[in-house]
Backbone as a printed PyTorch tensor [residue, N CA C, xyz], in Angstrom:
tensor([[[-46.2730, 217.7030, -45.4650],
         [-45.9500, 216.5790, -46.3500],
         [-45.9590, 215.2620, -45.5690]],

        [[-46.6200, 214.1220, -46.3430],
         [-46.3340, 213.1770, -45.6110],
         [-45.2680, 212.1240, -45.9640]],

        [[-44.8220, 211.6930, -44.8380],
         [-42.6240, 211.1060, -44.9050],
         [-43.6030, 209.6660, -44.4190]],

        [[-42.8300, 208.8510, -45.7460],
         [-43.0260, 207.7780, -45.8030],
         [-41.6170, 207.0310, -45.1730]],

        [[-41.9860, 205.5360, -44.6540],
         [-40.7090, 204.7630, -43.8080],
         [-40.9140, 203.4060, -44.7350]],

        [[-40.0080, 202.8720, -44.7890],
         [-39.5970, 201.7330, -45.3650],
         [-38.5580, 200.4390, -44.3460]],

        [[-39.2610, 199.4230, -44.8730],
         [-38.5690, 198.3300, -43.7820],
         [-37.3610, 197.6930, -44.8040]],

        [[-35.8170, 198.1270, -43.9580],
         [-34.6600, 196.9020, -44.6420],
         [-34.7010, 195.8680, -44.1530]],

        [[-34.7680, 194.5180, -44.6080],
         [-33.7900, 193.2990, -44.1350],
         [-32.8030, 192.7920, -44.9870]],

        [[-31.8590, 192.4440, -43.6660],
         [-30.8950, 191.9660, -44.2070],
         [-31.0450, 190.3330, -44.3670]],

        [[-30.3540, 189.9220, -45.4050],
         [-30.3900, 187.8410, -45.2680],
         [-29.0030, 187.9810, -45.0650]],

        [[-28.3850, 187.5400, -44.3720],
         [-26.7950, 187.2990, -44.5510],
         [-26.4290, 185.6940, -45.0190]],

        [[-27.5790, 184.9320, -45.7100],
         [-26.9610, 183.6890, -46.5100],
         [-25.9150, 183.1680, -45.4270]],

        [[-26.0350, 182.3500, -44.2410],
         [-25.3670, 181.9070, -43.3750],
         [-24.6670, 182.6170, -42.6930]],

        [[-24.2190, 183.8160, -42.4190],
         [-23.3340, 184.8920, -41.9710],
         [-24.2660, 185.1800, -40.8670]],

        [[-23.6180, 186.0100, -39.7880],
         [-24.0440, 186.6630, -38.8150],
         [-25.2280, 186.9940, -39.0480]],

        [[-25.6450, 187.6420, -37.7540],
         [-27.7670, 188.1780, -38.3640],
         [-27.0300, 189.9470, -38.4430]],

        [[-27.8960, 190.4450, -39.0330],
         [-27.9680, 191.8890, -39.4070],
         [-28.8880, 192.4510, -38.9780]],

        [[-29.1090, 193.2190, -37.9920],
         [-30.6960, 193.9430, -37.6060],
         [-31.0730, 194.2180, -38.6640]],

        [[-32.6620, 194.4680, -38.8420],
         [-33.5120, 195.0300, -39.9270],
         [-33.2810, 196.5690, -39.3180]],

        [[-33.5350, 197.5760, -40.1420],
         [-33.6220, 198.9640, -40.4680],
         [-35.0810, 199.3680, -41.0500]],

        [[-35.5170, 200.7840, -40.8520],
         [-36.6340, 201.5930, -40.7670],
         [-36.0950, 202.8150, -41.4680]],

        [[-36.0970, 203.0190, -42.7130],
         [-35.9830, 204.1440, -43.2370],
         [-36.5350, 204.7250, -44.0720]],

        [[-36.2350, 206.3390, -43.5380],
         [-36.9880, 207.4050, -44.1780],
         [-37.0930, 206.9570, -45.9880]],

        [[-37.8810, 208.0140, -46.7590],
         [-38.1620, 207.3960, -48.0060],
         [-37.3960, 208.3480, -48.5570]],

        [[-36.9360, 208.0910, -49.6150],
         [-35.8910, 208.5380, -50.4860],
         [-34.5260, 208.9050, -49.7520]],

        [[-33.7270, 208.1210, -49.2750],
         [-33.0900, 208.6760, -47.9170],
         [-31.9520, 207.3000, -48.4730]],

        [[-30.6530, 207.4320, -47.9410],
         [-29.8000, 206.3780, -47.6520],
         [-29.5050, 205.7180, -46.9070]],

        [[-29.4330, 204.5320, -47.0170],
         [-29.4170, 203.0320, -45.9350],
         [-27.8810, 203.3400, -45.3720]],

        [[-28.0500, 203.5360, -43.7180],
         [-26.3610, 203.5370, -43.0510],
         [-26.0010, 202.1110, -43.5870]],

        [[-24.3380, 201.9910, -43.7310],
         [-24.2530, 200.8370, -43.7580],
         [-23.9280, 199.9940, -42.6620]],

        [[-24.2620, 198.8110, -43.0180],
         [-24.7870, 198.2290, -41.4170],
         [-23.1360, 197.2240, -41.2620]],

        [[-23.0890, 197.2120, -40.1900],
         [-21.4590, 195.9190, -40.1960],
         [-21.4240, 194.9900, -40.6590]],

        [[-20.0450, 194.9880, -41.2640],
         [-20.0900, 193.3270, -41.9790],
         [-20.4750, 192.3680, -41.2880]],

        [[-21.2680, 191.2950, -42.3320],
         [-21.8530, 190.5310, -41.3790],
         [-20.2320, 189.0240, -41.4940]],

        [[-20.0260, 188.3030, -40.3110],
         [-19.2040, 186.8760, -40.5870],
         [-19.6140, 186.1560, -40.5250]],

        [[-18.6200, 185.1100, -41.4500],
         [-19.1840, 183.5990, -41.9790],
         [-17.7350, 183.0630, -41.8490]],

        [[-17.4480, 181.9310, -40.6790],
         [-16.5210, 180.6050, -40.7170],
         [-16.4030, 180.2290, -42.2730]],

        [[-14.9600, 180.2820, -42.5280],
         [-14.6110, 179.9810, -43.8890],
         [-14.8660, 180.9810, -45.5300]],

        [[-15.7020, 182.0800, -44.8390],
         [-16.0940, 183.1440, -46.0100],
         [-15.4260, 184.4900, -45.5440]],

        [[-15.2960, 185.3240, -46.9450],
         [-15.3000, 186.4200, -46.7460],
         [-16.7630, 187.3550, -47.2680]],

        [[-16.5880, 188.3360, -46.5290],
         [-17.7880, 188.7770, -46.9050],
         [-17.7080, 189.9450, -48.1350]],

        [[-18.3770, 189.8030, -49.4560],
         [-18.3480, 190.0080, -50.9210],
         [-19.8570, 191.0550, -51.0670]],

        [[-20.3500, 192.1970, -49.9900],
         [-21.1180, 192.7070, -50.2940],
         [-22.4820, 192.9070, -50.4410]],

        [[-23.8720, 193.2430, -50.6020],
         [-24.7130, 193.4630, -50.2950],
         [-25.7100, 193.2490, -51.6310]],

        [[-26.5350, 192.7010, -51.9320],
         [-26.8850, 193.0040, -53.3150],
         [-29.2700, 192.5980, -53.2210]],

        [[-29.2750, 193.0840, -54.0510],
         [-30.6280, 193.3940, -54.2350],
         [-31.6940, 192.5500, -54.7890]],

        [[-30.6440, 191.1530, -54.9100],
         [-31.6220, 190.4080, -55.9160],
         [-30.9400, 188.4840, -55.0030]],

        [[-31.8270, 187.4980, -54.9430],
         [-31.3590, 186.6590, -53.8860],
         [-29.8830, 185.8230, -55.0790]],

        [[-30.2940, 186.1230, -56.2460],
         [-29.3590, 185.4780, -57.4030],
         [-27.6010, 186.6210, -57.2940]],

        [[-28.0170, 187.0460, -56.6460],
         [-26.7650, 188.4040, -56.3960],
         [-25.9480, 188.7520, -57.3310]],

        [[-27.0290, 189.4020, -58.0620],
         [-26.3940, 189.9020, -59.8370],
         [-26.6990, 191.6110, -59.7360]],

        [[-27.2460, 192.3530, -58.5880],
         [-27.5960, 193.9660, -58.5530],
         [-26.5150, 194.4830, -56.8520]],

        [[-25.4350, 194.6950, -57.2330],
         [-25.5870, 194.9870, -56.1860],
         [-26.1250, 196.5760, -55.5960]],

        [[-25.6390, 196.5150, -53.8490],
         [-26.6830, 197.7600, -53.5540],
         [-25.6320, 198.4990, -53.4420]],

        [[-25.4320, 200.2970, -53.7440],
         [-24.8080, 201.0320, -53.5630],
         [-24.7040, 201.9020, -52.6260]],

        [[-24.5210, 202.3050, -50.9150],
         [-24.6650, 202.1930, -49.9430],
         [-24.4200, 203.7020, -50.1690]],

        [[-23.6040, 204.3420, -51.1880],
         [-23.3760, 206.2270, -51.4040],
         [-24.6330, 206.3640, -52.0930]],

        [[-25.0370, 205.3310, -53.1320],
         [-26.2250, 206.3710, -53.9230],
         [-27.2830, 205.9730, -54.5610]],

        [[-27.7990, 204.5570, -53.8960],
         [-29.0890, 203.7820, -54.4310],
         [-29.6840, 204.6480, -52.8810]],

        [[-30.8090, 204.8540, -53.1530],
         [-31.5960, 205.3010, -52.3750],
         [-33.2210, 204.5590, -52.0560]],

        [[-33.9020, 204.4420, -50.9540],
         [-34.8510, 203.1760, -50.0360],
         [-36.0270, 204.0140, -50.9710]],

        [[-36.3920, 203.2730, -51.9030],
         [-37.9310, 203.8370, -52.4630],
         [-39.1470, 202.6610, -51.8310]],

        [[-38.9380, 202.0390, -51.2560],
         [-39.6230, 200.7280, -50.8220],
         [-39.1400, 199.9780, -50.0040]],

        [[-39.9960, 199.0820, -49.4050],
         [-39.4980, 197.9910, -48.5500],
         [-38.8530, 197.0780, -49.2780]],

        [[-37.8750, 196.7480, -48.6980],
         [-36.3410, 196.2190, -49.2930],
         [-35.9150, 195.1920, -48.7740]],

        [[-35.2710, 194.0660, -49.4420],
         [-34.6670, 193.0100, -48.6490],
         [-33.1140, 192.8010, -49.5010]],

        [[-32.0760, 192.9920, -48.8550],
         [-31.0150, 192.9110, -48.9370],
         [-29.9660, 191.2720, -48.7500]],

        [[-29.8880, 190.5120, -49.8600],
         [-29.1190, 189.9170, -49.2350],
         [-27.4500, 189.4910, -49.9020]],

        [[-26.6470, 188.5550, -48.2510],
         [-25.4660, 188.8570, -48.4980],
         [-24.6650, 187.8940, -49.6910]],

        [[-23.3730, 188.4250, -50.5010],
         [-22.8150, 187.4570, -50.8210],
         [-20.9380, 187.4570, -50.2950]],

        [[-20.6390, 186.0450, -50.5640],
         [-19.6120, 185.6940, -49.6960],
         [-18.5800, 184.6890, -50.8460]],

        [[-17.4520, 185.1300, -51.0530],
         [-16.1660, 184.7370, -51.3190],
         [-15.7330, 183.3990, -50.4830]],

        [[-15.4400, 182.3140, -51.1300],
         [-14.9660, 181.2080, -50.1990],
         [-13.2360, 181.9200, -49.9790]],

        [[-12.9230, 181.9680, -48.3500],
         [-11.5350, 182.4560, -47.7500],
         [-10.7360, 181.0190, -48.4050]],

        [[ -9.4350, 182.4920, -48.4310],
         [ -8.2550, 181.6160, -49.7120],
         [ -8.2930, 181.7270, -50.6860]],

        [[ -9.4510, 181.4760, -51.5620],
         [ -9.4850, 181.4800, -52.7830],
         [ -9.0930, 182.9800, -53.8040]],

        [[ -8.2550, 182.7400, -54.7910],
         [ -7.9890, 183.9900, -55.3590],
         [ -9.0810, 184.7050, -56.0350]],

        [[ -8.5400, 185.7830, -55.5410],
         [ -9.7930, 186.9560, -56.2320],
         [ -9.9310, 187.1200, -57.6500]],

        [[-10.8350, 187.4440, -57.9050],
         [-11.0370, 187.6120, -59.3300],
         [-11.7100, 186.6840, -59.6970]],

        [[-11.8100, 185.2880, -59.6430],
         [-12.3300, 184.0860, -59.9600],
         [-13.9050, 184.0760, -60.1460]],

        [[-15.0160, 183.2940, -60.7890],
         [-15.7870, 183.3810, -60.5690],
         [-16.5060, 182.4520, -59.7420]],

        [[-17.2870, 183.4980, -59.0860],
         [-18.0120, 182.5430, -57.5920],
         [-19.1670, 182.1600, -58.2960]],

        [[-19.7460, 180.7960, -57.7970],
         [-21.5300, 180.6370, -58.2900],
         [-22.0000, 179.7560, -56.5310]],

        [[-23.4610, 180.1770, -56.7010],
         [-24.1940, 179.8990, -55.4500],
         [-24.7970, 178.5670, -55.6400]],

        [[-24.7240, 177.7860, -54.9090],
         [-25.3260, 176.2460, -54.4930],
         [-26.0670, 175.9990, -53.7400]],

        [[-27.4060, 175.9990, -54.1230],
         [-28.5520, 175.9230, -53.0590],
         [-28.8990, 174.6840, -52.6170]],

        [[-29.3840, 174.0870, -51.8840],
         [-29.9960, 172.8940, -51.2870],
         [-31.7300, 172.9690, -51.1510]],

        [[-31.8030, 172.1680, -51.8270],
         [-33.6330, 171.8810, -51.6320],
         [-33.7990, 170.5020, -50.5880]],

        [[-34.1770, 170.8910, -49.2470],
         [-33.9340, 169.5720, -48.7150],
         [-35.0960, 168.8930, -48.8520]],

        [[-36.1380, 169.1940, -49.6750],
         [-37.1340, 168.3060, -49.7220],
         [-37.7010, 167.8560, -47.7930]],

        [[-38.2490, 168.4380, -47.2820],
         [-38.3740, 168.4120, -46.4180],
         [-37.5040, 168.7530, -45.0340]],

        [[-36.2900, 168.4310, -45.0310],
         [-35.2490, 168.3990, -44.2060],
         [-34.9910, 169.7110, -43.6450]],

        [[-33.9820, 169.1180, -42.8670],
         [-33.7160, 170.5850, -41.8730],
         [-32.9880, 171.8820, -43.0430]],

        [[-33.2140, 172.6970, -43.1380],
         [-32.7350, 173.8770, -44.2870],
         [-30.7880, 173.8630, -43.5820]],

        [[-29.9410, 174.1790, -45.0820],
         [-28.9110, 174.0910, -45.5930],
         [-28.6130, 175.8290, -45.8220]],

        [[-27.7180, 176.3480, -45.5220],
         [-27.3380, 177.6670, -45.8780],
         [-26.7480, 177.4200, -47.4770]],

        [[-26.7410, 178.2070, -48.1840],
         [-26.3390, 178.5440, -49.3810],
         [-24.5430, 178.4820, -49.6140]],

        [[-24.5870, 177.7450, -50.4260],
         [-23.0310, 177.6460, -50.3760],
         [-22.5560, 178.2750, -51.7420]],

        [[-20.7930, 179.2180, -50.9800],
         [-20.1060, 180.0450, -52.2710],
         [-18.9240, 179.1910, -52.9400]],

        [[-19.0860, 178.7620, -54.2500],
         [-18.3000, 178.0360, -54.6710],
         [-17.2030, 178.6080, -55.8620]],

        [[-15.9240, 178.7540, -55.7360],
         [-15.6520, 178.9140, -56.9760],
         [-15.6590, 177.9980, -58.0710]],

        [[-15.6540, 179.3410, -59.0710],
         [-15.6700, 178.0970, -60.7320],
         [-14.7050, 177.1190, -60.8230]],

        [[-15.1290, 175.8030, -61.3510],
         [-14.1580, 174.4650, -61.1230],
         [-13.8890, 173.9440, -60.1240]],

        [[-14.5050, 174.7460, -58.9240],
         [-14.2950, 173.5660, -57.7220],
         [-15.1870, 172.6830, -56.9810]],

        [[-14.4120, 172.1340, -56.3490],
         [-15.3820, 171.3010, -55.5620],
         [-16.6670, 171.7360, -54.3330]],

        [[-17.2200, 170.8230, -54.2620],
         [-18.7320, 171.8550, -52.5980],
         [-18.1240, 170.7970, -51.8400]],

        [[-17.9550, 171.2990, -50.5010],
         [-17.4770, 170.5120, -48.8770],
         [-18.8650, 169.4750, -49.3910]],

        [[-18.4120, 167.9170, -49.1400],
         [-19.0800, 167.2130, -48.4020],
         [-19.4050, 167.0740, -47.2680]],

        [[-19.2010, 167.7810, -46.4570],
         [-19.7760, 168.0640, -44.8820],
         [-21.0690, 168.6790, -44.7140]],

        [[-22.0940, 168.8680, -46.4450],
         [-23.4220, 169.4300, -46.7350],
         [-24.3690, 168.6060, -45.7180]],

        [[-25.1960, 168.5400, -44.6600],
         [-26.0400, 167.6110, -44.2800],
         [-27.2000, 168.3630, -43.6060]],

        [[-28.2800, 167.5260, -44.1240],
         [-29.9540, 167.9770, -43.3940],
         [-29.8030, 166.9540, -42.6510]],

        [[-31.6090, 166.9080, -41.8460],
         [-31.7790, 165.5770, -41.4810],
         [-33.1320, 166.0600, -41.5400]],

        [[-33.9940, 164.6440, -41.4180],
         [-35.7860, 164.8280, -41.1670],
         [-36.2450, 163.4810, -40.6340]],

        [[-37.3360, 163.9140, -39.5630],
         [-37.7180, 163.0330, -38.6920],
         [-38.0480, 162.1060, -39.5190]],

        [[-37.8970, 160.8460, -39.0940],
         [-38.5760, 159.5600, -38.8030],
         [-38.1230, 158.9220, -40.9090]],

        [[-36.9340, 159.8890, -41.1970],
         [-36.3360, 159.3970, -42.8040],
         [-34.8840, 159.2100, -42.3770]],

        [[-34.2830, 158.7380, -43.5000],
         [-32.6100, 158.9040, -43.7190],
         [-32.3070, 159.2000, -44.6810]],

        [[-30.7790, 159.9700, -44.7520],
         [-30.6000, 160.7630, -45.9250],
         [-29.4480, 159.5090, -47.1930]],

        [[-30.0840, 160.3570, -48.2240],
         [-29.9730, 158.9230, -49.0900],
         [-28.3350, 159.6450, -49.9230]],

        [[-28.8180, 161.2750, -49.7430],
         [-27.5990, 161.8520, -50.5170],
         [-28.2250, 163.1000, -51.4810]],

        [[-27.8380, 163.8900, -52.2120],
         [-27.5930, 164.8010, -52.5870],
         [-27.8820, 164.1460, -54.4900]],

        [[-28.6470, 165.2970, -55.2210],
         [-28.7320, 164.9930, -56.1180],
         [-28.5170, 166.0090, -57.4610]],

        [[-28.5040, 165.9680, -58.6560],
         [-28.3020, 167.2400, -59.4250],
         [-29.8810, 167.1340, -59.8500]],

        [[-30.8230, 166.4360, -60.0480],
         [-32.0680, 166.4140, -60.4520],
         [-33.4490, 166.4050, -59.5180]],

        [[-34.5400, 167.0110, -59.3100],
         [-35.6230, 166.9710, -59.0300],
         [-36.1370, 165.4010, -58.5970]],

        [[-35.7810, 165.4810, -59.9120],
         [-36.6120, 163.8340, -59.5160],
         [-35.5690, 162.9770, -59.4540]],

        [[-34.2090, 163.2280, -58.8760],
         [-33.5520, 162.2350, -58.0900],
         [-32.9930, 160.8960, -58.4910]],

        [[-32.5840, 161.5620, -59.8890],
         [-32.0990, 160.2380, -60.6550],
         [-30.3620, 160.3160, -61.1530]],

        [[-29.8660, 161.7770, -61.0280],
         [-28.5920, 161.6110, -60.8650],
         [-28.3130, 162.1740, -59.7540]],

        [[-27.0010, 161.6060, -58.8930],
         [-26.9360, 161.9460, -57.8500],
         [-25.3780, 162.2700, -57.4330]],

        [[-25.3240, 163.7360, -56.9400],
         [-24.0360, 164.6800, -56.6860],
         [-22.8390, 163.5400, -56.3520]],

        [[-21.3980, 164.0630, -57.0580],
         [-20.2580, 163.4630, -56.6360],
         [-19.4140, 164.2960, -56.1110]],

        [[-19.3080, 164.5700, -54.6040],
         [-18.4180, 165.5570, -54.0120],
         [-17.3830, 165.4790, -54.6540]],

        [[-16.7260, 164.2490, -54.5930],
         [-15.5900, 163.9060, -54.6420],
         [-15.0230, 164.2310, -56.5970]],

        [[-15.9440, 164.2150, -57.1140],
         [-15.4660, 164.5280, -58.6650],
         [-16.2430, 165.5480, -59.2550]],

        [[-17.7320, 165.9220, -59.3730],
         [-18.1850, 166.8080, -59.6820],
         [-17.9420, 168.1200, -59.5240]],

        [[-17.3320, 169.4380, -60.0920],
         [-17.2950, 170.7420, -59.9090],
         [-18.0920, 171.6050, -60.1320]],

        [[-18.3560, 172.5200, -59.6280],
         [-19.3160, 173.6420, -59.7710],
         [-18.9730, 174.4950, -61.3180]],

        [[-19.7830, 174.7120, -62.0490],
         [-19.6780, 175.5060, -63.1130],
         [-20.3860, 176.9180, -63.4440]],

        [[-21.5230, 176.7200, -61.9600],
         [-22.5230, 177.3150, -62.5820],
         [-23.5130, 177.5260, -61.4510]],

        [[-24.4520, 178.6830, -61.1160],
         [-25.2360, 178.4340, -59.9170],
         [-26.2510, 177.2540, -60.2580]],

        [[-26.3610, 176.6320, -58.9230],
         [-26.8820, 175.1270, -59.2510],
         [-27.6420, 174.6430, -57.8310]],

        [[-28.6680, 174.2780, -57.7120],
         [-29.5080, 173.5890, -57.2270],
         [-29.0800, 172.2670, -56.6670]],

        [[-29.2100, 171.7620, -55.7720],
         [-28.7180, 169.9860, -55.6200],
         [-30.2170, 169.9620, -54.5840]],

        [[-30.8390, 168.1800, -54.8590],
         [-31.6970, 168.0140, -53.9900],
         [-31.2710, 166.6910, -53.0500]],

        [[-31.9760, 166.5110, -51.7720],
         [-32.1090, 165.6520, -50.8970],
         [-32.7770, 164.5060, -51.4640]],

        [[-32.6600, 163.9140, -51.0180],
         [-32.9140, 162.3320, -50.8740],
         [-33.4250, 161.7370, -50.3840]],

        [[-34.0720, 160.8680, -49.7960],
         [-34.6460, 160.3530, -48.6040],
         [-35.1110, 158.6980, -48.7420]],

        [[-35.1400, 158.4310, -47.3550],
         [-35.3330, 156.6330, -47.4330],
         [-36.2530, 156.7310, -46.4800]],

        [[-37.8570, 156.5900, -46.5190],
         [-38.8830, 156.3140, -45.5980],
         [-38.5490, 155.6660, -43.9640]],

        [[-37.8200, 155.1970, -43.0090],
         [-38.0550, 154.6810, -41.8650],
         [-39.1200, 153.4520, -41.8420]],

        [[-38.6110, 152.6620, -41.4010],
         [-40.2720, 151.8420, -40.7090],
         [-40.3200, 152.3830, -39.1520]],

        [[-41.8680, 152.1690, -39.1690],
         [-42.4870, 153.0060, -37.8730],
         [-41.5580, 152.3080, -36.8270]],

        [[-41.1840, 153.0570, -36.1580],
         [-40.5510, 152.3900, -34.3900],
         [-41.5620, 151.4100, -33.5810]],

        [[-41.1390, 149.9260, -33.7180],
         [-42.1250, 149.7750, -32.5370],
         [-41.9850, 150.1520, -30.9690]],

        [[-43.2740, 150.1850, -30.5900],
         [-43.0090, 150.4390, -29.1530],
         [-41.8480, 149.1340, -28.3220]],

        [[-41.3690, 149.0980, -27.1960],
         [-40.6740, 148.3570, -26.4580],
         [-40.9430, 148.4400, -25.0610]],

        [[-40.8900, 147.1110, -24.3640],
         [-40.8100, 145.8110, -24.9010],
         [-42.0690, 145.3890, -25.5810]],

        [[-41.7820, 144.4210, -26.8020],
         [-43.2640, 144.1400, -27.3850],
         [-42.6490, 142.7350, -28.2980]],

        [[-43.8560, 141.9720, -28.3550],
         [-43.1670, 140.7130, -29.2500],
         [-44.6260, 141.2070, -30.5060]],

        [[-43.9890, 141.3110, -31.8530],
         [-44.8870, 142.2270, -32.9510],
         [-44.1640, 141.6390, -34.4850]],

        [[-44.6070, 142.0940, -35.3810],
         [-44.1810, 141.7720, -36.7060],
         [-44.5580, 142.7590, -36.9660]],

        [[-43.9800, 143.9790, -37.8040],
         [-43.7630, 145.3170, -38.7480],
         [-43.4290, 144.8790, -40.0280]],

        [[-44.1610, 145.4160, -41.4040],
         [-43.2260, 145.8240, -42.7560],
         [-43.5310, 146.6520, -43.0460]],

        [[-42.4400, 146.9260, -44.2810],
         [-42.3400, 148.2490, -44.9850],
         [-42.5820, 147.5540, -46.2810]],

        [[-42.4460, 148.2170, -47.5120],
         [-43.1180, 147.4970, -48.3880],
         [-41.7020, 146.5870, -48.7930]],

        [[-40.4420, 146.4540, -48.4390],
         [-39.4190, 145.5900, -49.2740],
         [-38.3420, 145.3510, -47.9570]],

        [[-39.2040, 145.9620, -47.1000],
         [-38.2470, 145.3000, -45.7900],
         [-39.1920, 144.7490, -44.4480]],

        [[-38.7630, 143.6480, -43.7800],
         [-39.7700, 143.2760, -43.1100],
         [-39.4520, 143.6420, -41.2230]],

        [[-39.7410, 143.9200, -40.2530],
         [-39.0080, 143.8960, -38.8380],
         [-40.1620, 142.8870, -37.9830]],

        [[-39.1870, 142.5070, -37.0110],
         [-39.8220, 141.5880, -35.9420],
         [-38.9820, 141.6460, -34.8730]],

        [[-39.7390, 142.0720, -33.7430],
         [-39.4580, 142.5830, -32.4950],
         [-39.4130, 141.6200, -31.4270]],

        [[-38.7060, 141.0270, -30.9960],
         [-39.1310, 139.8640, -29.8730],
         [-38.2550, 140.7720, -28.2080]],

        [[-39.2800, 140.4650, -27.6940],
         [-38.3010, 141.1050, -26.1080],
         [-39.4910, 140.6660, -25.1550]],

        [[-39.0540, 140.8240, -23.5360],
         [-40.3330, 140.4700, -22.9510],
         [-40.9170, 141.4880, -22.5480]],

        [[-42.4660, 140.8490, -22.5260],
         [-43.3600, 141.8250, -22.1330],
         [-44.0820, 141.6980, -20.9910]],

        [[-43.8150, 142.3370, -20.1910],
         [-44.7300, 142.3600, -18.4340],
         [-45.7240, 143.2600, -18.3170]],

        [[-46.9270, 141.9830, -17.9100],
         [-48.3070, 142.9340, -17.7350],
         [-48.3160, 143.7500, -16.2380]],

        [[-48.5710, 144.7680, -16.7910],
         [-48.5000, 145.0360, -15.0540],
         [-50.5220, 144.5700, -14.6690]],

        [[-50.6290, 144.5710, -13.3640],
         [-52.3460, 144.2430, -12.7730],
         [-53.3250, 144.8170, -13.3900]],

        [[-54.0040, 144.4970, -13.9820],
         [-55.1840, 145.5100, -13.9770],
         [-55.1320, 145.7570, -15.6140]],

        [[-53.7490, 145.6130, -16.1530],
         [-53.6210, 146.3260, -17.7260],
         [-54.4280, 145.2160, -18.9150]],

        [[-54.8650, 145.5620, -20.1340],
         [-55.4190, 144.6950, -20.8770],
         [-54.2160, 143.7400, -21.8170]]])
């Protein structure tokens, strides 16, 4: 007979890393150690990235290559409550781990990307960036999306250089001295 193998990964959604696993086919996944997360508890294993299946570690069995990922309880918060997931689209930016929020509360403003040669303008509830997240009053109701922001840079000039730069609504001018060295054009 031929014994088929199947590849697990784990995502632990900001938590520790989880080795990937190689298992036999029709066979049960050991369970692997909880993975930790600063400020989370860890809420289990589930089969779908929306974490609505979870996996049953006595009696779902590996028919395929599998990707497992984790979900996480914000620590403190009373149990029972309902959690929803807060993703970040940084629109370019450095990637944001997934945040566990309970229902009616607030998301840490301490959320931050960054991306070369932009600045971050802030956090938004829309795509196209026309309403824009209020840590401070807005609550989570619901799994929810927030996007990045961004403010173009004007190019860096080189230094020392005496130059005039714009951007289309801002203008720069560089004055400093400039020494030729021999020989240079």
């Amino acid at each position: 007979p031929i014994i088929n193998y199947y590849g697990v990964e784990f995502v632990s959604n900001g938590g520790s890393e989880v080795a990937s696993l190689v298992i036999e086919e029709n066979t049960l996944i050991p369970e692997p150690q909880m993975p930790s997360r600063t400020n989370y508890v860890f809420n289990g294993w589930y089969m779908d990235e929306e974490l609505t299946l979870a996996w049953d570690f006595e009696n779902d069995l590996v028919t395929k290559d599998l990707t497992l990922y984790a979900s996480w309880y914000p620590e403190g918060a009373e149990p029972g409550l309902p959690v929803y997931i807060v993703s970040f689209e940084t629109n370019g930016g450095t990637s944001v781990n997934l945040e566990f929020v309970v229902e009616n509360h607030l998301i840490s403003n301490t959320v931050t990307t960054t991306r070369e040669d932009f600045e971050f303008v802030g956090w938004y509830k829309d795509e196209e960036l026309t309403t824009p997240w209020d840590f401070d009053v807005d609550t989570v109701t619901s799994n929810i999306t927030l996007y990045a922001k961004w403010h173009e840079l004007a190019p860096k000039l080189p230094a020392p250089i005496n130059g005039i730069n714009f951007n289309p609504s801002i203008f720069f001018i560089a004055i400093g001295t400039y020494d030729f060295e021999e020989g240079a054009n």
